Amino acid sequence: MSNLQTRRPAPTLEEVAAEAGVSRSTVSRVVNGSSQVSPEVLATVGAAIEKLNYIPNRAARSLANRQTMAIALVVPEETTRFFGDPYFAAIVHGITMGLEPSDYVLNLQLAGATSPSPKTMRYLLGGNVDGALVVSHHSGDHFLSSLDETIPVVFGGRPLRHAEQNSYYVDVDNAAAAAKGVDHLVALGRKRIATIAGPADMPAGIDRTEGWRRSLQNAGLPADLISYGDFSMVSGARSMRELLDRAPDLDAVFVASDLMATGAVSVLRERGLSIPGNIAVMGFDDSPAAIGGDIQLTTVHQPSIEMGRRMAETLLALLRGETPERICIMETRIVQRESA
Amino acid sequence: MSNLQTRRPAPTLEEVAAEAGVSRSTVSRVVNGSSQVSPEVLATVGAAIEKLNYIPNRAARSLANRQTMAIALVVPEETTRFFGDPYFAAIVHGITMGLEPSDYVLNLQLAGATSPSPKTMRYLLGGNVDGALVVSHHSGDHFLSSLDETIPVVFGGRPLRHAEQNSYYVDVDNAAAAAKGVDHLVALGRKRIATIAGPADMPAGIDRTEGWRRSLQNAGLPADLISYGDFSMVSGARSMRELLDRAPDLDAVFVASDLMATGAVSVLRERGLSIPGNIAVMGFDDSPAAIGGDIQLTTVHQPSIEMGRRMAETLLALLRGETPERICIMETRIVQRESA
DNA sequence: CTGAAAGCGCTTACAG
DNA sequence: CTGAAAGCGCTTACAG
């Protein structure tokens, strides 16, 4: 910032109008792509804009038309977890791609696992964003209800709370996807199939566990080996140890996220167990974590990037006043690699 | 968004003034914490604000005082890498903490490894943010120069380009820190010490390599075993394989980031080499990646969270018109765990 | 298709 | 310590 004070002020609509010899209204129209402008005027004004390097003032625009052109990305999650899981990377990647063609900017709102700060609340509810994208929410996230009542919101993953029954969201059929994953282990001939589950206060946690249970019941196998993690690598390792201690005859494990599976794999190696020889491992996500380690994870693929993109597109549609599908359920599939 | 259209408009300054029986100017003063207000009026206005649940309109405020109260977080990096490395988690965590007490919001600008989109450029240069924080920049990031000339910018890590010679930044002494790490390996009696280096277009990559070289030279050891990675886990694995093939007598490796070290460790295990028995591994960062795997990494600790916080604080100071230290170099130390 | 005018909700000298 | 007034840079009916 070599010359903070010597910068000359940015050109205004007024100046462009003067340059082009038209009224401010007209310039505003061309800036906003109105069709009500004659070709000649359009050209003249365009040239003036070009010449002066005019960029509309966001604040003035917002004040006049009551749109902020900002979207909040709300993450009710600890920073560490948010950044620690490649799954989020994919979602956010998709979101930024989906927002790219629009004029909206993305405001990052790390809410913390419990509830957001008063400052964040005021920001979100105070008309500072036109809409919000919520990723990774827990059942305890009460505050989201009030958000949902104030501005358009699109969730990544089915909201759990009753108050959010009419919410927009994009998700996969977690139960069916998990069942499909466990079916694969069953087809491999495994008999003692455990699960390292996700948190019981998150839909993705609950539903994947439900899928595991359902598949085992269909196969007439016991569904008693479950240990809960929090989607982190260390929790995956912890759960794997616990499961191994509890059931030494274990021959397969369905893990609710690739990151947890990575932790589980390290414990398996530590104990000298071969994968999938002794124990087959099925992950979930198909995130970079699945292929980052020394053993390539067989896993249930969900299109995380696409999901992020769809979230953005749905919100954009809502903001345009359209009525997109309230629920978008995307496809999953098994990706077979080395671990099962 | 149950009732997008039925919401009643938010209260304005005007209404608060009416409620309190004072002028708009006065309400504005109390909202902005001016000392020029009598205690009684302060109380009355405060009550009115409370009663109406008044929240100042950001756009109007920005338009009037020419401040956006927004800060851009610019990441000239692929989304995948940004989210894949826990180091960034720590930095961003620190940044959000540093910004917390302020009224600034953080706008996420993923710039892509090459250069940002025209849209992003216009946004950044068009007066939409009051300042910017830049993390992980490469020597090829030309666009940053223009940014730096337009608004206050604080870099995470020493900028490489000449045009940014006067930039503000917070960093560690990467060369000294790396040398310290390698000294530790030397003290362990290791003779063939390789390095898995960071990218040669990033200061952190260059300087850590320099530190490795310096330490080896001091010890009279050859500094010929080097393989470049890109700070990702897979690149760490790739480099480890290459080094092993090139020099089977290797007995230690200094890895420029914990995440790369994690990849290296998996290759070492794959080859049946014991750590640190056969090969000692020294990481860098002391991020969660150092303790997430099955072997706890000995590593060079840098205070990433604090660095993020300092970045935020420095920018805040700049925005207040103060003149903080241009360069902030923070302490590092060796954290000894299992791998060396 | 184009322009004059009012208005969006604040801040900020300027008086007093 | 307080208020009247101008102004920030746009958009948007309303006329024509």
Coordinates of C-alpha atoms (C1' of nucleotides) in Angstrom, one line a residue, chain D residues 1-15:
Chain D
dC1 C1' -23.1 18.3 23.4
dT2 C1' -26.7 18.5 19.4
dG3 C1' -29.1 19.3 15.0
dA4 C1' -29.9 20.8 9.9
dA5 C1' -28.2 19.8 5.7
dA6 C1' -25.4 18.1 2.2
dG7 C1' -23.6 14.2 0.1
dC8 C1' -21.9 9.2 -0.7
dG9 C1' -23.1 6.6 -5.9
dC10 C1' -26.3 4.1 -7.4
dT11 C1' -31.5 2.4 -9.0
dT12 C1' -36.1 3.0 -10.3
dA13 C1' -40.6 4.3 -11.1
dC14 C1' -42.6 8.0 -13.7
dA15 C1' -43.0 10.9 -17.8

